[in-house]
Amino acid sequence: MTEDSRTSYASEALTPDRFAFLAAAGGAAPSLHNSQPWRFRATGDRRGLLVERDPSRAVPVTDPMGRALHVSLGAAVLNLRAAAASLGLECRLRLLPDPERPDLVASLAFDRRPPDAPPNPDAELYPAIAERHSSRQAFTNRDVPERLVAELIAAADHEGVVLAVLEEAETRRILALTADAERRTAADLAREAETRSWVRVEALATDGIPVEALGPLDRDARVPVRSFTGHPPHGGPGSVRFEALPQLATFTTAHDDRSAWVRTGMALERVWLVATVNGLRGSVLHQAVEWPDTRWQLRDPETGPGYVQVILRLGYGPPGARTPRRPVEEILRLD
Ligand SMILES: Cc1cc2nc3c(=O)[nH]c(=O)nc-3n(C[C@H](O)[C@H](O)[C@H](O)COP(=O)(O)O)c2cc1C
């Protein structure tokens, strides 16, 4: 991702540098266990990019439907859109464009933005891509201002997803469901083994909090704390003490299919980037979504029917550590 690749715009086909710039942004997206289940392929005319799922990077025990996999891919697509906007490109997006090609999750066609068009506000999200990290440490008790809450809700709405920023009673209910799900996950040997195969304690933050990171199976691997409920997974290194009342937000869709999952990912990343631009940090609490019955109970009866896809904890605090990413050459095909 060179500065030059951002400033010297080729009028027709995109250069390999530009594709690399886009792929680096897509590859920086959050993903379940940092599995990074994506492949990016330049179209033959070099004016577009195909986003494919990589079945070899699925997490089938924890995520049998591929729901989280598609959420992760959606987050990558949002990053690609923001990166394209930062290059002054228009981007025509199609989700799941070809039913005959189930691995093809999205196609993006790029055009030069007309000179008289106002700047695409998505370009402002681009710098936040590298700044955004999962921050699993304690946040301060400072409230998220109402103005920002409204902006985050609008960001999710932009992708067709409902963001609910929870009040105290709902927060406590969802934390209890998360703790319940986490206990079950910890007792499930197959899930534990699968998680261990993806996650290793890459680094310990100064206060000893493990960072979920990409890695091959590590001899000393420990299952890191994945939630903040005070119930460490069996054999895990311990739980994290966190702010008095975390600010949780749920992402809900009307349907529960591949398109809804990809949209959730785009909404998650858009919300997370807007949050980052505004100095907020975030981390995902996913355990309760991973078990059908706790997931069902996550639905808020007052907001009507819908499927909760992701829970995000937001707050002010440490930025979180950078986690490794696969090299661009591994995730981008130019042929
Ligand atoms: C669908 C999904 C589920 C996730 N579930 C959890 C989780 O339960 N606990 C957690 O700490 N992080 C969770 N994460 C965050 C990933 O672990 C994180 O994105 C990945 O390790 C890369 O790190 P980064 O977000 O700092 O770039 C989830 C992310 C996604 C997209």
Short mmCIF file of C-alpha atoms and ligand atoms in Angstrom, two decimals:
data_model
loop_
_atom_site.label_atom_id
_atom_site.label_comp_id
_atom_site.label_asym_id
_atom_site.label_seq_id
_atom_site.Cartn_x
_atom_site.Cartn_y
_atom_site.Cartn_z
CA MET A 1 0.00 0.00 0.00
CA THR A 2 2.16 2.87 -1.21
CA GLU A 3 1.32 6.55 -1.19
CA ASP A 4 2.04 6.55 -4.92
CA SER A 5 -0.66 3.97 -5.50
CA ARG A 6 -3.19 6.39 -4.03
CA THR A 7 -2.18 9.49 -5.97
CA SER A 8 -1.40 8.33 -9.52
CA TYR A 9 -4.78 7.25 -10.81
CA ALA A 10 -4.87 5.16 -13.96
CA SER A 11 -7.86 6.30 -15.97
CA GLU A 12 -8.82 2.87 -17.27
CA ALA A 13 -7.91 -0.48 -15.79
CA LEU A 14 -6.58 -0.53 -12.24
CA THR A 15 -2.87 -1.15 -11.80
CA PRO A 16 -1.55 -4.09 -9.74
CA ASP A 17 -0.53 -1.54 -7.08
CA ARG A 18 -4.08 -0.36 -6.77
CA PHE A 19 -5.39 -3.88 -6.47
CA ALA A 20 -2.82 -4.51 -3.77
CA PHE A 21 -3.93 -1.34 -2.00
CA LEU A 22 -7.55 -2.50 -2.10
CA ALA A 23 -6.74 -6.07 -1.02
CA ALA A 24 -4.69 -4.84 1.95
CA ALA A 25 -7.70 -2.82 3.10
CA GLY A 26 -10.09 -5.74 2.59
CA GLY A 27 -7.75 -8.09 4.41
CA ALA A 28 -7.61 -5.80 7.45
CA ALA A 29 -11.26 -6.55 8.27
CA PRO A 30 -12.26 -8.30 11.49
CA SER A 31 -13.13 -12.01 11.21
CA LEU A 32 -14.15 -14.84 13.51
CA HIS A 33 -10.95 -16.12 15.18
CA ASN A 34 -9.05 -13.95 12.71
CA SER A 35 -9.73 -16.70 10.18
CA GLN A 36 -9.60 -14.22 7.25
CA PRO A 37 -11.79 -16.41 5.04
CA TRP A 38 -11.50 -14.26 1.89
CA ARG A 39 -9.93 -14.24 -1.55
CA PHE A 40 -9.90 -11.25 -3.88
CA ARG A 41 -9.69 -11.70 -7.63
CA ALA A 42 -9.23 -8.94 -10.21
CA THR A 43 -11.66 -9.18 -13.11
CA GLY A 44 -10.25 -9.83 -16.60
CA ASP A 45 -10.72 -6.19 -17.63
CA ARG A 46 -9.02 -5.05 -14.41
CA ARG A 47 -11.92 -2.73 -13.61
CA GLY A 48 -13.43 -4.83 -10.93
CA LEU A 49 -12.75 -7.12 -8.01
CA LEU A 50 -14.46 -10.35 -7.05
CA VAL A 51 -14.72 -11.27 -3.39
CA GLU A 52 -14.79 -15.00 -2.75
CA ARG A 53 -15.07 -17.07 0.37
CA ASP A 54 -12.20 -19.44 1.06
CA PRO A 55 -13.79 -22.69 2.25
CA SER A 56 -10.44 -23.89 3.59
CA ARG A 57 -10.66 -21.13 6.20
CA ALA A 58 -14.14 -21.97 7.47
CA VAL A 59 -14.72 -22.64 11.17
CA PRO A 60 -17.33 -25.42 10.80
CA VAL A 61 -17.93 -26.54 14.38
CA THR A 62 -18.46 -23.07 15.79
CA ASP A 63 -20.00 -21.70 12.60
CA PRO A 64 -21.74 -24.61 10.82
CA MET A 65 -23.92 -22.43 8.59
CA GLY A 66 -21.05 -20.15 7.57
CA ARG A 67 -22.92 -17.23 9.11
CA ALA A 68 -19.90 -15.69 10.83
CA LEU A 69 -17.83 -16.43 7.74
CA HIS A 70 -20.17 -14.29 5.64
CA VAL A 71 -20.24 -11.58 8.31
CA SER A 72 -16.43 -11.49 8.11
CA LEU A 73 -16.57 -11.28 4.30
CA GLY A 74 -19.08 -8.44 4.53
CA ALA A 75 -16.68 -6.51 6.75
CA ALA A 76 -13.97 -7.00 4.11
CA VAL A 77 -16.33 -5.71 1.41
CA LEU A 78 -17.01 -2.54 3.39
CA ASN A 79 -13.27 -1.94 3.71
CA LEU A 80 -12.88 -2.42 -0.05
CA ARG A 81 -15.60 0.17 -0.64
CA ALA A 82 -13.95 2.68 1.70
CA ALA A 83 -10.53 2.08 0.12
CA ALA A 84 -11.98 2.49 -3.39
CA ALA A 85 -13.64 5.75 -2.31
CA SER A 86 -10.29 6.98 -0.99
CA LEU A 87 -8.89 6.43 -4.50
CA GLY A 88 -11.68 8.55 -5.98
CA LEU A 89 -13.40 5.52 -7.46
CA GLU A 90 -17.11 4.86 -7.76
CA CYS A 91 -17.97 1.35 -6.77
CA ARG A 92 -20.95 -0.67 -8.01
CA LEU A 93 -21.54 -3.50 -5.60
CA ARG A 94 -23.44 -6.72 -6.20
CA LEU A 95 -23.89 -9.21 -3.42
CA LEU A 96 -23.97 -12.91 -4.31
CA PRO A 97 -24.07 -12.07 -8.02
CA ASP A 98 -23.99 -15.61 -9.40
CA PRO A 99 -26.05 -18.45 -7.85
CA GLU A 100 -23.93 -20.90 -9.85
CA ARG A 101 -20.81 -19.81 -8.01
CA PRO A 102 -21.51 -20.17 -4.27
CA ASP A 103 -18.00 -19.07 -3.30
CA LEU A 104 -18.50 -15.74 -5.04
CA VAL A 105 -19.82 -13.45 -2.31
CA ALA A 106 -19.62 -10.04 -3.96
CA SER A 107 -18.48 -8.25 -7.07
CA LEU A 108 -17.29 -4.66 -7.15
CA ALA A 109 -17.08 -2.73 -10.42
CA PHE A 110 -15.02 0.45 -10.32
CA ASP A 111 -15.49 3.66 -12.27
CA ARG A 112 -13.83 7.00 -12.04
CA ARG A 113 -15.97 9.35 -9.95
CA PRO A 114 -17.19 12.26 -12.12
CA PRO A 115 -15.10 15.40 -11.40
CA ASP A 116 -18.20 17.43 -10.51
CA ALA A 117 -19.50 14.81 -8.03
CA PRO A 118 -19.20 15.72 -4.34
CA PRO A 119 -16.54 13.69 -2.49
CA ASN A 120 -17.70 10.26 -1.36
CA PRO A 121 -17.93 10.40 2.47
CA ASP A 122 -16.80 6.75 2.62
CA ALA A 123 -13.29 8.00 1.80
CA GLU A 124 -13.15 9.47 5.31
CA LEU A 125 -13.49 5.99 6.76
CA TYR A 126 -10.39 4.71 4.99
CA PRO A 127 -7.79 5.88 7.58
CA ALA A 128 -9.79 4.19 10.34
CA ILE A 129 -9.30 0.76 8.71
CA ALA A 130 -5.72 0.53 10.00
CA GLU A 131 -6.62 2.15 13.31
CA ARG A 132 -9.47 -0.21 14.17
CA HIS A 133 -8.57 -3.13 16.42
CA SER A 134 -10.55 -5.33 18.75
CA SER A 135 -10.02 -3.77 22.15
CA ARG A 136 -10.71 -6.32 24.86
CA GLN A 137 -9.45 -4.30 27.75
CA ALA A 138 -11.51 -2.37 30.28
CA PHE A 139 -13.08 0.82 29.02
CA THR A 140 -13.80 3.89 31.09
CA ASN A 141 -17.33 4.49 32.33
CA ARG A 142 -17.76 7.49 30.04
CA ASP A 143 -21.06 7.32 28.13
CA VAL A 144 -21.23 7.33 24.36
CA PRO A 145 -22.86 10.68 23.47
CA GLU A 146 -26.37 10.57 22.01
CA ARG A 147 -25.20 12.32 18.85
CA LEU A 148 -22.69 9.55 18.20
CA VAL A 149 -25.21 6.83 19.04
CA ALA A 150 -27.48 8.30 16.35
CA GLU A 151 -24.58 8.32 13.88
CA LEU A 152 -23.81 4.66 14.57
CA ILE A 153 -27.45 3.66 14.14
CA ALA A 154 -27.52 5.54 10.82
CA ALA A 155 -24.30 3.79 9.74
CA ALA A 156 -25.89 0.34 10.25
CA ASP A 157 -29.11 1.50 8.62
CA HIS A 158 -27.06 2.52 5.56
CA GLU A 159 -26.40 -1.20 5.03
CA GLY A 160 -29.97 -2.27 5.81
CA VAL A 161 -29.22 -3.52 9.32
CA VAL A 162 -30.80 -2.46 12.61
CA LEU A 163 -28.38 -1.40 15.33
CA ALA A 164 -29.89 -1.34 18.83
CA VAL A 165 -27.80 0.43 21.45
CA LEU A 166 -28.86 -1.28 24.66
CA GLU A 167 -30.11 0.07 27.95
CA GLU A 168 -29.05 -1.42 31.27
CA ALA A 169 -31.66 -4.19 31.64
CA GLU A 170 -31.06 -5.52 28.12
CA THR A 171 -27.30 -5.30 28.60
CA ARG A 172 -27.47 -7.40 31.76
CA ARG A 173 -29.76 -9.92 30.08
CA ILE A 174 -27.39 -10.30 27.13
CA LEU A 175 -24.31 -10.57 29.34
CA ALA A 176 -26.04 -13.40 31.21
CA LEU A 177 -26.83 -15.18 27.93
CA THR A 178 -23.23 -14.69 26.83
CA ALA A 179 -21.96 -16.19 30.08
CA ASP A 180 -24.31 -19.14 29.64
CA ALA A 181 -23.15 -19.70 26.04
CA GLU A 182 -19.54 -19.36 27.06
CA ARG A 183 -19.87 -22.03 29.72
CA ARG A 184 -21.30 -24.39 27.14
CA THR A 185 -18.62 -23.56 24.62
CA ALA A 186 -15.96 -24.23 27.23
CA ALA A 187 -17.45 -27.68 27.92
CA ASP A 188 -17.60 -28.59 24.23
CA LEU A 189 -14.39 -30.38 23.37
CA ALA A 190 -14.86 -30.13 19.59
CA ARG A 191 -15.35 -26.37 19.75
CA GLU A 192 -12.46 -25.96 22.11
CA ALA A 193 -10.17 -27.89 19.79
CA GLU A 194 -11.35 -25.92 16.78
CA THR A 195 -10.87 -22.60 18.54
CA ARG A 196 -7.40 -23.64 19.63
CA SER A 197 -6.50 -24.48 16.04
CA TRP A 198 -7.22 -20.89 15.00
CA VAL A 199 -6.41 -18.82 18.00
CA ARG A 200 -3.24 -18.58 19.89
CA VAL A 201 -2.08 -16.15 22.42
CA GLU A 202 0.01 -14.12 20.02
CA ALA A 203 0.91 -11.52 22.53
CA LEU A 204 0.08 -10.60 26.05
CA ALA A 205 -0.76 -7.00 26.56
CA THR A 206 1.10 -5.27 29.38
CA ASP A 207 -1.62 -6.15 31.84
CA GLY A 208 -1.59 -9.79 30.82
CA ILE A 209 -4.71 -9.77 28.68
CA PRO A 210 -4.40 -12.20 25.81
CA VAL A 211 -4.90 -10.98 22.29
CA GLU A 212 -6.82 -13.21 19.93
CA ALA A 213 -4.60 -13.58 16.94
CA LEU A 214 -4.02 -15.50 13.80
CA GLY A 215 -1.66 -18.34 14.04
CA PRO A 216 -0.93 -21.89 13.22
CA LEU A 217 -1.55 -24.29 16.04
CA ASP A 218 0.87 -23.36 18.75
CA ARG A 219 2.33 -25.89 21.12
CA ASP A 220 1.63 -23.66 24.10
CA ALA A 221 -1.69 -22.44 22.78
CA ARG A 222 -4.19 -21.36 25.34
CA VAL A 223 -7.74 -20.48 24.57
CA PRO A 224 -7.97 -16.78 25.11
CA VAL A 225 -10.80 -15.08 26.88
CA ARG A 226 -13.38 -14.32 24.27
CA SER A 227 -15.87 -12.49 26.39
CA PHE A 228 -16.08 -10.21 29.34
CA THR A 229 -18.63 -11.98 31.43
CA GLY A 230 -16.35 -13.11 34.22
CA HIS A 231 -16.58 -16.79 33.28
CA PRO A 232 -13.31 -17.92 31.74
CA PRO A 233 -13.37 -20.87 29.39
CA HIS A 234 -12.27 -24.14 30.93
CA GLY A 235 -8.49 -24.12 31.18
CA GLY A 236 -8.35 -20.57 29.88
CA PRO A 237 -6.06 -17.91 31.20
CA GLY A 238 -8.78 -16.00 33.03
CA SER A 239 -11.35 -13.37 32.38
CA VAL A 240 -11.03 -9.69 32.00
CA ARG A 241 -12.45 -7.26 34.49
CA PHE A 242 -14.25 -4.60 32.53
CA GLU A 243 -16.22 -1.41 32.93
CA ALA A 244 -19.15 -1.31 35.37
CA LEU A 245 -21.79 -1.50 32.67
CA PRO A 246 -20.53 -2.18 29.16
CA GLN A 247 -22.24 -0.38 26.31
CA LEU A 248 -23.49 -3.17 24.08
CA ALA A 249 -25.09 -2.87 20.68
CA THR A 250 -26.81 -5.61 18.69
CA PHE A 251 -26.99 -5.93 14.90
CA THR A 252 -30.31 -7.38 13.76
CA THR A 253 -31.60 -8.32 10.32
CA ALA A 254 -35.10 -9.23 9.15
CA HIS A 255 -33.86 -12.38 7.41
CA ASP A 256 -31.25 -14.97 8.21
CA ASP A 257 -29.64 -15.81 4.88
CA ARG A 258 -26.29 -15.24 3.19
CA SER A 259 -27.23 -11.80 1.97
CA ALA A 260 -28.30 -10.72 5.48
CA TRP A 261 -25.03 -12.04 6.89
CA VAL A 262 -22.90 -10.15 4.36
CA ARG A 263 -24.93 -6.99 5.01
CA THR A 264 -24.36 -7.48 8.73
CA GLY A 265 -20.63 -7.59 8.11
CA MET A 266 -20.77 -4.38 6.10
CA ALA A 267 -22.83 -2.74 8.85
CA LEU A 268 -20.52 -4.03 11.59
CA GLU A 269 -17.47 -2.62 9.87
CA ARG A 270 -19.12 0.67 8.93
CA VAL A 271 -20.26 1.16 12.53
CA TRP A 272 -16.84 0.14 13.87
CA LEU A 273 -15.02 2.53 11.51
CA VAL A 274 -17.35 5.44 12.33
CA ALA A 275 -16.79 4.61 16.00
CA THR A 276 -13.02 4.56 15.45
CA VAL A 277 -13.08 7.93 13.67
CA ASN A 278 -14.84 9.28 16.76
CA GLY A 279 -12.36 7.84 19.26
CA LEU A 280 -14.51 4.89 20.33
CA ARG A 281 -13.12 1.35 20.69
CA GLY A 282 -14.94 -1.90 20.21
CA SER A 283 -14.89 -5.65 20.60
CA VAL A 284 -17.24 -8.41 19.52
CA LEU A 285 -19.13 -10.71 21.90
CA HIS A 286 -20.20 -13.61 19.78
CA GLN A 287 -20.69 -16.63 22.04
CA ALA A 288 -24.43 -16.23 22.53
CA VAL A 289 -24.95 -16.02 18.77
CA GLU A 290 -23.14 -19.34 18.31
CA TRP A 291 -25.77 -21.47 20.11
CA PRO A 292 -29.27 -21.62 18.56
CA ASP A 293 -31.19 -21.30 21.82
CA THR A 294 -29.18 -18.46 23.35
CA ARG A 295 -29.26 -16.77 19.96
CA TRP A 296 -33.03 -17.03 19.91
CA GLN A 297 -33.22 -15.45 23.35
CA LEU A 298 -31.07 -12.52 22.21
CA ARG A 299 -34.05 -11.18 20.27
CA ASP A 300 -35.56 -8.20 21.96
CA PRO A 301 -39.32 -8.87 22.08
CA GLU A 302 -39.96 -5.13 22.04
CA THR A 303 -38.23 -4.46 18.74
CA GLY A 304 -40.20 -7.13 16.87
CA PRO A 305 -39.02 -10.18 14.98
CA GLY A 306 -35.51 -10.29 13.67
CA TYR A 307 -32.26 -12.20 13.85
CA VAL A 308 -29.46 -10.96 16.06
CA GLN A 309 -26.23 -11.47 14.12
CA VAL A 310 -23.48 -9.79 16.12
CA ILE A 311 -23.02 -8.01 19.44
CA LEU A 312 -20.51 -5.19 19.66
CA ARG A 313 -19.21 -3.69 22.88
CA LEU A 314 -18.28 -0.03 22.53
CA GLY A 315 -16.50 2.40 24.80
CA TYR A 316 -13.58 4.67 25.45
CA GLY A 317 -10.33 2.99 26.36
CA PRO A 318 -7.13 1.48 25.04
CA PRO A 319 -6.99 1.00 21.27
CA GLY A 320 -6.23 -2.74 21.28
CA ALA A 321 -3.29 -4.40 19.63
CA ARG A 322 -2.72 -5.03 15.95
CA THR A 323 -3.22 -8.65 14.94
CA PRO A 324 -1.36 -10.28 12.04
CA ARG A 325 -2.81 -10.55 8.58
CA ARG A 326 -2.10 -12.86 5.67
CA PRO A 327 0.19 -11.23 3.09
CA VAL A 328 -1.58 -9.56 0.17
CA GLU A 329 0.04 -11.99 -2.30
CA GLU A 330 -1.82 -14.80 -0.56
CA ILE A 331 -5.26 -13.24 -0.78
CA LEU A 332 -5.11 -11.41 -4.13
CA ARG A 333 -5.19 -13.00 -7.60
CA LEU A 334 -4.50 -10.82 -10.60
CA ASP A 335 -4.74 -13.49 -13.27
C1 LIG B 1 -18.22 -12.73 13.23
C2 LIG B 1 -17.15 -12.37 14.24
C3 LIG B 1 -17.16 -12.94 15.51
C4 LIG B 1 -16.19 -12.59 16.46
N1 LIG B 1 -16.26 -13.11 17.74
C5 LIG B 1 -15.44 -12.66 18.70
C6 LIG B 1 -15.60 -13.07 20.07
O1 LIG B 1 -16.52 -13.80 20.42
N2 LIG B 1 -14.72 -12.58 20.97
C7 LIG B 1 -13.70 -11.75 20.63
O2 LIG B 1 -12.94 -11.36 21.50
N3 LIG B 1 -13.52 -11.34 19.34
C8 LIG B 1 -14.38 -11.77 18.38
N4 LIG B 1 -14.24 -11.33 17.09
C9 LIG B 1 -13.15 -10.43 16.74
C10 LIG B 1 -12.00 -11.20 16.07
O3 LIG B 1 -11.38 -12.05 16.98
C11 LIG B 1 -11.03 -10.16 15.50
O4 LIG B 1 -11.67 -9.39 14.53
C12 LIG B 1 -9.79 -10.80 14.88
O5 LIG B 1 -9.05 -11.49 15.84
C13 LIG B 1 -8.90 -9.74 14.23
O6 LIG B 1 -8.52 -8.76 15.16
P1 LIG B 1 -8.88 -7.22 14.98
O7 LIG B 1 -10.38 -7.08 15.12
O8 LIG B 1 -8.15 -6.54 16.10
O9 LIG B 1 -8.42 -6.78 13.63
C14 LIG B 1 -15.19 -11.66 16.12
C15 LIG B 1 -15.17 -11.09 14.83
C16 LIG B 1 -16.14 -11.43 13.91
C17 LIG B 1 -16.14 -10.78 12.54
#
